[in-house]
Amino acid sequence: VSAGGELARLSGDVAGEATLVDLLDRLLAGGVVVDGHITLAAAGIDLVRLDLKLLLASIEEAVAR
Amino acid sequence: MATPEKTLQRLRDALAEMAAQDAPAVLERARAGARARVQAIATEAFADALLAQLEAVLAPAAPSAAGAFEEPSDAATGTAWYVYGVVAARTAGEPVTGPGIDPRSEVTSVRYGEMAAIVSRVPLSEFDEEELRAHLGDLAWVERVAVAHERVVDELCARSTVIPMRMCTVYRTEAGVREMLVREHDALTRALEELDGRVELGVKAFAAPPPAVAADADAREAVSGSDYMARRRRKRDQAADADRARAALAERIHESLGLKAEASRSNPVHAADTARGGGVMLLNGAYLVPREATAAFREHVAALADELRADGVELAVTGPWPPYNFLPGGIGVAP
């Protein structure tokens, strides 16, 4: 897992100095949240965010150590 | 002579047959009616009312007629639809070349009017509610999906404006994706217009880690109790001063960059410098710029970095990203 390193697997300019945390920052806090016939219902999305925020925190901790 | 029961049965049979014959035509009309959002809602409400009436009259004789109105299910294929983002339909002609989340399924589009949702099939064995929840705790899985998501969105972003979806937006059916496009049509249209030709750049500022040597030197000196307390106080004050200085510096950098952007946003800093081992992150900024101004913005960052180097501050630029941080309000449910 390249949590601390750079995202070599991303193509183009974004790869530059972006880390997995930069990517998850955007993918989990940004982007449109929609409703409807989704597999995780609107109520579940908060849980997802919670899970992923915890995950982010754990990555940061792991890297800081 | 026919009994009332037999007459009713024949009526039921006839209605069932008519319903079966009419179903494709009804669907076609519904599809045409759905062009305008209001009309779609009205059509749906009418269909529901009609369906309820039909069910009341025909039950239990014609379950197959009711079946024709049900949303087609993708459950039989064991897949669902992962939505990466939405683009203007006129820019969606060129297929996305890279693989999607599931390398076996090509990236395609679901269209409604001027909108196209960029999607690919993903297995329910990974993305159904329970399975998804379980996978979200698995960092390797999250990284794989995040990178695949971003790769598709980057390709779209390089080509035209894209409204990115939150990671792991998965619809059970293609009809569900289309329904989302119908529902969000106006908000998405506005967002695509507002963000047309814009990209997001990220700038992170790092300060060198504070030197730990001084503390060691202090510790070696033998000191009296009051000296020790004074020294601790001084050290705490110095740390507070350093925090204030860092915050002021971050604000200065953010302001300077903001002058070169159409919009800017300062996000929470990461707890650790994940790329450079130990540096303190001062600023985690996002800046919206016209695509053609990307190079000029990077030059401005480089010039600012030259000024800041003497203070031990480094800048790192990421992007261009799709405008994750600058989506106008009113699309979808509250974020």
Coordinates of C-alpha atoms in Angstrom, one line a residue:
Chain A
V1 CA 0.0 0.0 0.0
S2 CA 1.4 3.3 -1.1
A3 CA -0.3 5.4 1.7
G4 CA 2.9 7.3 2.3
G5 CA 4.4 7.3 -1.1
E6 CA 3.3 8.8 -4.3
L7 CA 0.5 7.4 -6.5
A8 CA 2.7 6.0 -9.3
R9 CA -0.3 4.1 -10.6
L10 CA -2.3 7.3 -11.4
S11 CA -1.6 8.5 -14.9
G12 CA -0.9 12.0 -16.1
D13 CA -0.1 15.1 -14.1
V14 CA -2.2 14.2 -11.1
A15 CA 0.4 11.6 -10.2
G16 CA 2.9 14.4 -9.6
E17 CA 3.1 15.0 -5.9
A18 CA -0.3 13.5 -5.0
T19 CA -0.5 11.0 -2.2
L20 CA -3.3 8.5 -1.4
V21 CA -4.4 10.8 1.3
D22 CA -4.7 13.7 -1.2
L23 CA -6.8 11.4 -3.4
L24 CA -9.1 10.1 -0.6
D25 CA -9.4 13.7 0.7
R26 CA -11.2 14.5 -2.6
L27 CA -12.9 11.2 -3.3
L28 CA -14.5 11.0 0.2
A29 CA -15.1 14.6 1.1
G30 CA -15.8 15.9 -2.4
G31 CA -17.9 14.7 -5.2
V32 CA -21.6 14.6 -5.6
V33 CA -23.6 12.5 -3.1
V34 CA -26.8 11.2 -4.7
D35 CA -29.8 9.2 -3.6
G36 CA -32.0 6.6 -5.3
H37 CA -31.5 2.9 -6.0
I38 CA -28.0 2.8 -4.7
T39 CA -26.5 -0.2 -2.9
L40 CA -25.7 1.9 0.2
A41 CA -28.7 4.1 1.0
A42 CA -28.4 7.8 1.9
A43 CA -28.4 6.9 5.5
G44 CA -25.5 4.5 4.8
I45 CA -23.4 7.1 3.1
D46 CA -22.7 8.8 6.4
L47 CA -21.4 5.5 7.7
V48 CA -19.2 5.1 4.7
R49 CA -17.8 8.5 5.3
L50 CA -17.3 7.6 8.9
D51 CA -15.5 4.4 8.0
L52 CA -13.3 6.1 5.5
K53 CA -12.5 9.1 7.8
L54 CA -11.4 6.5 10.4
L55 CA -9.4 4.8 7.7
L56 CA -7.8 8.1 6.7
A57 CA -6.9 8.8 10.3
S58 CA -5.3 5.4 10.6
I59 CA -3.3 5.9 7.5
E60 CA -2.0 9.2 8.8
E61 CA -1.2 7.6 12.1
A62 CA 0.6 4.8 10.5
V63 CA 2.7 7.2 8.4
A64 CA 3.4 9.5 11.3
R65 CA 4.8 6.6 13.3
Chain B
M1 CA -75.4 -18.7 -20.5
A2 CA -72.2 -17.3 -18.9
T3 CA -72.1 -16.8 -15.2
P4 CA -71.0 -13.5 -13.8
E5 CA -67.8 -15.2 -12.7
K6 CA -67.0 -16.4 -16.1
T7 CA -67.7 -13.0 -17.6
L8 CA -65.4 -11.4 -15.1
Q9 CA -62.7 -14.0 -15.9
R10 CA -63.0 -13.3 -19.6
L11 CA -62.7 -9.6 -18.8
R12 CA -59.6 -10.2 -16.7
D13 CA -58.1 -12.3 -19.5
A14 CA -58.8 -9.7 -22.1
L15 CA -57.4 -6.9 -19.9
A16 CA -54.3 -9.0 -19.2
E17 CA -53.8 -9.5 -22.9
M18 CA -54.3 -5.9 -23.7
A19 CA -51.9 -4.9 -20.9
A20 CA -49.3 -7.2 -22.3
Q21 CA -49.7 -5.8 -25.8
D22 CA -49.8 -2.2 -24.6
A23 CA -46.8 -2.5 -22.3
P24 CA -44.1 -1.7 -24.9
A25 CA -46.2 1.2 -26.2
V26 CA -46.8 2.5 -22.7
L27 CA -43.1 2.3 -21.9
E28 CA -42.3 4.1 -25.1
R29 CA -44.7 6.9 -24.2
A30 CA -43.4 7.0 -20.7
R31 CA -39.8 7.4 -22.1
A32 CA -40.9 10.2 -24.3
G33 CA -42.8 11.8 -21.5
A34 CA -39.8 11.7 -19.3
R35 CA -38.0 14.2 -21.4
A36 CA -39.2 17.0 -19.2
R37 CA -38.6 16.5 -15.6
V38 CA -42.0 17.6 -14.4
Q39 CA -43.6 15.5 -17.1
A40 CA -41.6 12.5 -15.9
I41 CA -42.8 12.9 -12.4
A42 CA -46.4 13.3 -13.5
T43 CA -46.1 10.3 -15.8
E44 CA -44.7 8.2 -12.9
A45 CA -47.4 9.4 -10.5
F46 CA -50.1 8.6 -13.2
A47 CA -48.5 5.2 -13.9
D48 CA -48.6 4.4 -10.2
A49 CA -52.2 5.4 -9.9
L50 CA -53.1 3.5 -13.0
L51 CA -51.1 0.5 -11.8
A52 CA -52.9 0.6 -8.5
Q53 CA -56.3 0.7 -10.3
L54 CA -55.3 -2.2 -12.6
E55 CA -54.1 -4.3 -9.7
A56 CA -57.3 -3.7 -7.8
V57 CA -59.4 -4.8 -10.8
L58 CA -57.3 -7.7 -12.0
A59 CA -55.7 -9.2 -8.9
P60 CA -55.0 -12.0 -8.7
A61 CA -55.6 -12.9 -12.3
A62 CA -52.9 -11.0 -14.1
P63 CA -49.6 -10.8 -12.2
S64 CA -47.6 -10.8 -15.5
A65 CA -49.3 -7.6 -16.6
A66 CA -48.1 -5.8 -13.5
G67 CA -44.6 -7.3 -14.0
A68 CA -44.3 -5.4 -17.3
F69 CA -44.2 -2.1 -15.3
E70 CA -41.5 -3.1 -12.9
E71 CA -38.0 -1.7 -13.2
P72 CA -35.8 -4.2 -15.0
S73 CA -33.5 -5.8 -12.5
D74 CA -29.8 -6.3 -13.0
A75 CA -29.7 -8.7 -10.1
A76 CA -29.7 -11.7 -12.4
T77 CA -26.3 -10.7 -13.8
G78 CA -24.9 -10.2 -10.3
T79 CA -23.8 -6.7 -11.2
A80 CA -24.6 -3.1 -10.3
W81 CA -23.6 0.2 -11.9
Y82 CA -20.6 2.2 -10.5
V83 CA -21.0 5.9 -11.4
Y84 CA -17.7 7.8 -11.8
G85 CA -19.2 11.2 -12.8
V86 CA -21.4 13.1 -15.1
V87 CA -20.4 14.9 -18.3
A88 CA -22.3 16.8 -21.0
A89 CA -23.6 14.1 -23.4
R90 CA -21.9 15.8 -26.4
T91 CA -18.5 15.2 -24.9
A92 CA -19.2 11.5 -24.0
G93 CA -18.9 10.1 -27.6
E94 CA -15.3 9.1 -27.2
P95 CA -15.1 6.0 -25.1
V96 CA -12.9 5.9 -22.0
T97 CA -9.9 3.8 -22.9
G98 CA -8.6 2.8 -19.5
P99 CA -10.2 0.0 -17.4
G100 CA -12.8 0.7 -14.9
I101 CA -13.1 -0.6 -11.3
D102 CA -13.8 -4.1 -12.6
P103 CA -11.3 -4.8 -15.5
R104 CA -13.8 -7.2 -17.1
S105 CA -16.4 -4.5 -17.7
E106 CA -15.9 -1.6 -20.1
V107 CA -16.6 2.0 -19.1
T108 CA -19.7 3.2 -20.8
S109 CA -22.4 5.9 -20.4
V110 CA -26.0 6.2 -19.4
R111 CA -27.6 9.1 -21.1
Y112 CA -30.5 11.4 -20.5
G113 CA -31.0 14.5 -22.5
E114 CA -27.8 16.6 -22.5
M115 CA -26.3 14.5 -19.6
A116 CA -24.3 11.4 -19.6
A117 CA -23.3 9.5 -16.5
I118 CA -20.1 7.6 -17.0
V119 CA -20.5 4.1 -15.6
S120 CA -19.2 0.6 -15.6
R121 CA -20.6 -2.7 -14.2
V122 CA -19.2 -3.9 -10.9
P123 CA -19.9 -7.2 -9.1
L124 CA -22.5 -7.1 -6.4
S125 CA -20.3 -9.6 -4.6
E126 CA -18.0 -6.6 -3.9
F127 CA -20.4 -3.6 -4.0
D128 CA -23.7 -4.7 -2.5
E129 CA -24.5 -3.0 0.8
E130 CA -23.0 -5.4 3.2
E131 CA -20.0 -6.4 1.1
L132 CA -19.2 -2.7 0.4
R133 CA -19.3 -1.9 4.1
A134 CA -16.9 -4.7 4.8
H135 CA -14.5 -3.7 2.1
L136 CA -14.4 -0.1 3.3
G137 CA -12.3 -1.2 6.1
D138 CA -9.7 -2.8 3.8
L139 CA -7.1 -0.2 2.8
A140 CA -5.7 -2.2 -0.1
W141 CA -9.3 -2.5 -1.6
V142 CA -10.0 1.2 -1.0
E143 CA -6.8 2.2 -2.7
R144 CA -7.5 0.0 -5.7
V145 CA -11.0 1.4 -6.1
A146 CA -9.9 5.0 -5.5
V147 CA -7.1 4.8 -8.1
A148 CA -9.4 3.2 -10.6
H149 CA -12.1 5.8 -10.0
E150 CA -9.6 8.6 -10.3
R151 CA -8.1 7.2 -13.5
V152 CA -11.5 7.3 -15.2
V153 CA -12.4 10.7 -13.9
D154 CA -8.9 12.1 -14.9
E155 CA -9.4 10.9 -18.4
L156 CA -12.8 12.6 -18.6
C157 CA -11.3 15.7 -16.9
A158 CA -8.5 15.9 -19.5
R159 CA -11.2 15.9 -22.2
S160 CA -13.9 18.2 -20.8
T161 CA -15.7 19.3 -17.7
V162 CA -16.7 16.5 -15.4
I163 CA -18.9 16.5 -12.2
P164 CA -17.3 13.8 -10.1
M165 CA -19.3 11.6 -7.9
R166 CA -18.4 10.6 -4.4
M167 CA -16.4 7.4 -4.4
C168 CA -18.5 4.1 -4.3
T169 CA -21.7 5.6 -5.8
V170 CA -23.3 2.4 -7.0
Y171 CA -26.8 2.0 -8.5
R172 CA -28.5 -1.3 -8.6
T173 CA -29.9 -0.8 -12.1
E174 CA -29.2 1.3 -15.2
A175 CA -32.8 2.7 -14.7
G176 CA -31.7 3.9 -11.3
V177 CA -28.8 5.8 -12.9
R178 CA -31.1 7.4 -15.4
E179 CA -33.6 8.3 -12.7
M180 CA -30.8 10.1 -10.9
L181 CA -30.0 12.1 -14.1
V182 CA -33.6 13.0 -14.5
R183 CA -33.9 14.1 -10.9
E184 CA -30.7 16.1 -10.8
H185 CA -31.0 17.4 -14.4
D186 CA -31.3 21.1 -13.6
A187 CA -28.6 21.1 -10.8
L188 CA -26.2 19.2 -13.0
T189 CA -26.8 21.4 -16.0
R190 CA -26.0 24.5 -13.8
A191 CA -22.9 22.8 -12.4
L192 CA -21.6 21.9 -15.8
E193 CA -22.1 25.5 -17.0
E194 CA -20.5 27.0 -13.9
L195 CA -17.5 24.8 -14.0
D196 CA -17.1 24.7 -17.8
G197 CA -13.3 24.8 -18.6
R198 CA -12.2 24.9 -15.0
V199 CA -9.9 22.6 -13.2
E200 CA -8.8 22.3 -9.6
L201 CA -5.2 22.5 -8.4
G202 CA -4.0 21.5 -5.0
V203 CA -1.2 23.3 -3.1
K204 CA 0.3 22.0 0.1
A205 CA 2.7 24.0 2.1
F206 CA 5.2 22.2 4.5
A207 CA 7.4 23.6 7.2
A208 CA 10.6 21.8 8.1
P209 CA 10.2 19.7 11.2
P210 CA 11.2 21.6 14.4
P211 CA 14.8 20.9 15.5
A212 CA 14.9 18.5 18.4
V213 CA 18.6 19.2 19.3
A214 CA 17.9 22.3 21.5
A215 CA 15.6 20.3 23.8
D216 CA 18.4 17.7 24.3
A217 CA 21.0 20.4 25.1
D218 CA 18.6 21.9 27.7
A219 CA 18.0 18.5 29.3
R220 CA 21.7 17.9 29.9
E221 CA 22.1 21.1 32.0
A222 CA 21.5 20.7 35.7
V223 CA 18.9 23.3 36.7
S224 CA 17.1 24.4 39.8
G225 CA 13.4 23.8 40.2
S226 CA 12.4 27.4 39.5
D227 CA 14.7 27.6 36.5
Y228 CA 13.2 24.4 35.2
M229 CA 9.6 25.7 35.5
A230 CA 10.6 29.0 33.8
R231 CA 12.2 27.1 31.0
R232 CA 9.2 24.9 30.5
R233 CA 6.9 28.0 30.4
R234 CA 9.3 29.7 27.9
K235 CA 9.2 26.6 25.7
R236 CA 5.4 26.4 25.8
D237 CA 5.2 30.1 24.8
Q238 CA 7.7 29.5 22.0
A239 CA 5.6 26.6 20.7
A240 CA 2.5 28.8 20.8
D241 CA 4.3 31.6 19.0
A242 CA 5.5 29.1 16.4
D243 CA 1.9 27.9 15.9
R244 CA 0.7 31.4 15.4
A245 CA 3.5 32.2 13.0
R246 CA 2.7 29.0 11.0
A247 CA -1.0 29.9 10.9
A248 CA -0.2 33.5 9.7
L249 CA 2.1 32.1 7.1
A250 CA -0.5 29.6 5.8
E251 CA -3.0 32.4 5.6
R252 CA -0.5 34.6 3.6
I253 CA 0.2 31.7 1.2
H254 CA -3.5 30.9 0.8
E255 CA -4.3 34.6 0.1
S256 CA -1.6 35.0 -2.4
L257 CA -2.7 31.9 -4.3
G258 CA -6.3 32.8 -4.1
L259 CA -5.6 36.1 -6.0
K260 CA -4.6 33.9 -9.0
A261 CA -7.7 31.7 -8.8
E262 CA -11.4 32.1 -9.4
A263 CA -12.2 30.4 -6.1
S264 CA -10.2 28.9 -3.3
R265 CA -10.6 26.7 -0.3
S266 CA -8.4 25.8 2.6
N267 CA -9.0 22.3 3.8
P268 CA -7.9 20.6 7.0
V269 CA -4.2 19.8 7.0
H270 CA -3.1 16.2 7.1
A271 CA -1.9 15.0 10.5
A272 CA 1.4 14.0 9.0
D273 CA 3.3 14.9 6.0
T274 CA 2.7 11.7 4.1
A275 CA 5.1 12.4 1.3
R276 CA 8.1 13.9 3.0
G277 CA 8.5 12.2 6.4
G278 CA 8.2 14.6 9.3
G279 CA 7.4 18.0 7.8
V280 CA 4.5 19.9 9.3
M281 CA 1.7 20.6 6.8
L282 CA 0.8 24.3 7.1
L283 CA -1.7 24.5 4.3
N284 CA -3.9 22.1 2.3
G285 CA -5.4 24.4 -0.3
A286 CA -7.5 23.9 -3.4
Y287 CA -7.8 26.5 -6.2
L288 CA -10.2 26.7 -9.1
V289 CA -8.6 28.0 -12.3
P290 CA -9.4 28.0 -16.0
R291 CA -7.7 25.1 -17.6
E292 CA -5.6 27.4 -19.8
A293 CA -4.4 29.2 -16.7
T294 CA -2.9 26.0 -15.2
A295 CA 0.7 26.7 -16.3
A296 CA 0.5 30.4 -15.1
F297 CA -0.8 29.2 -11.7
R298 CA 2.0 26.7 -11.4
E299 CA 4.5 29.5 -12.2
H300 CA 3.0 31.7 -9.5
V301 CA 3.4 28.8 -7.0
A302 CA 7.0 28.3 -8.1
A303 CA 7.8 32.0 -7.6
L304 CA 6.1 31.9 -4.2
A305 CA 8.1 28.8 -3.3
D306 CA 11.3 30.7 -4.1
E307 CA 10.4 33.4 -1.7
L308 CA 9.4 31.0 1.0
R309 CA 12.5 28.7 0.8
A310 CA 14.5 31.0 3.1
D311 CA 11.8 30.4 5.8
G312 CA 12.2 26.7 5.5
V313 CA 8.8 26.3 3.7
E314 CA 8.2 24.1 0.8
L315 CA 5.2 24.0 -1.6
A316 CA 3.9 21.0 -3.5
V317 CA 1.3 21.3 -6.3
T318 CA -1.1 18.5 -7.3
G319 CA -3.6 18.4 -10.2
P320 CA -5.2 19.3 -12.4
W321 CA -8.0 17.6 -10.6
P322 CA -11.7 17.6 -11.4
P323 CA -13.4 20.3 -9.4
Y324 CA -14.0 18.1 -6.3
N325 CA -13.8 21.0 -3.9
F326 CA -15.9 23.5 -6.0
L327 CA -19.2 21.7 -6.8
P328 CA -22.0 24.2 -6.4
G329 CA -24.7 23.3 -3.8
G330 CA -28.0 21.8 -4.7
I331 CA -26.8 18.7 -6.5
G332 CA -27.9 15.4 -4.9
V333 CA -28.5 15.1 -1.2
A334 CA -26.6 17.3 1.3
P335 CA -22.9 16.3 1.2

